[in-house]
């Protein structure tokens, strides 16, 4: 899609970066256990947005539950399993990342968890996607930066190294959430998927807190304000401004802008917590940001194997979904009715005087596998260098695909 960098888009990006950058400082400043903070963030997020979204999209919710009894069909269980595994990965991300903010510096925690695109690229490579040389170069730069920045924590000892490892685990879990969500989100919109994931995360984190006897109540005023900040800033303002910005600028641009979370969070930690940045870690942190930027802007690679019948959009690795490609004409042309036959079944645009052949590709297949033939959605306008398969995600937001976010309808916008 074509980016519109206007004052409104810039304001949306600023609100998004500032809102999500508050996650680590607010968590680090609270006195409650990180697991309890993770539970309450998801529980409050679902309690605030869940009912509203379920009412707003009650038609879709009913269709998913009933789906002409589709939820009981065998083919529906696979997306449900992937959705549950994706929500579990998101729970692990919250638990690891929010715990890391207590053990290491906010700057290190946010920089290491921002390596999610690096791990996402490695997962894609394991699934047979051929990464470009630029992608591998970005991976190498990120690894060198993480090793350089984390080496100081290794030499200093204490819990800082454990915090670094937990931040990396949070990035890996977030990448797993993205990969699993791509397999789970068949016909579910972003708002409904986000609400369900928040509910599953809250239930799983609640179970962990109960098993580990983690206190969930009796917080002091500072912790209560931190929870309120987590709800208002990253959960509400962050998601809302992210959705708005995705409708105006490309996901590649926004992904690079979101890397500003590291310096903004570090400044917030310095202001709120008096937490300074060790100058020796700055080169490593910069290398992490540069490496992730290279990975994000390098595209998604190409599939390792190509079938002869695949459409061009799938051959170039930019197929918007993981659905198998169809031949260009899966059905044989049907003969036109002869003179005197009923024309009730004729297409509306076709008259007896027409000499054109009947359409040979159903509309739903044309819109899914050949955007240029789609009547309802214009996805053909996306430039090939915009990488529609680039997935944008951050600390709990559902994964967005640029091919679907570029020309979405107002009803599809949501967290």
Short mmCIF file of C-alpha atoms in Angstrom, two decimals, residues 53-54 57 60-61 64 188-197 415:
data_model
loop_
_atom_site.label_atom_id
_atom_site.label_comp_id
_atom_site.label_asym_id
_atom_site.label_seq_id
_atom_site.Cartn_x
_atom_site.Cartn_y
_atom_site.Cartn_z
CA UNK A 53 -16.02 -6.35 20.60
CA UNK A 54 -18.28 -9.35 21.04
CA UNK A 57 -19.03 -8.20 15.99
CA UNK A 60 -19.08 -12.93 13.27
CA UNK A 61 -18.99 -14.38 16.78
CA UNK A 64 -17.75 -18.80 14.34
CA UNK A 188 -11.49 -14.79 12.09
CA UNK A 189 -11.04 -11.02 12.13
CA UNK A 190 -8.39 -9.20 14.13
CA UNK A 191 -10.77 -7.86 16.84
CA UNK A 192 -12.32 -11.23 17.63
CA UNK A 193 -8.99 -13.04 17.51
CA UNK A 194 -7.38 -10.51 19.87
CA UNK A 195 -10.25 -10.78 22.34
CA UNK A 196 -10.11 -14.58 22.40
CA UNK A 197 -6.31 -14.58 22.78
CA UNK A 415 -7.10 -4.64 18.43
#
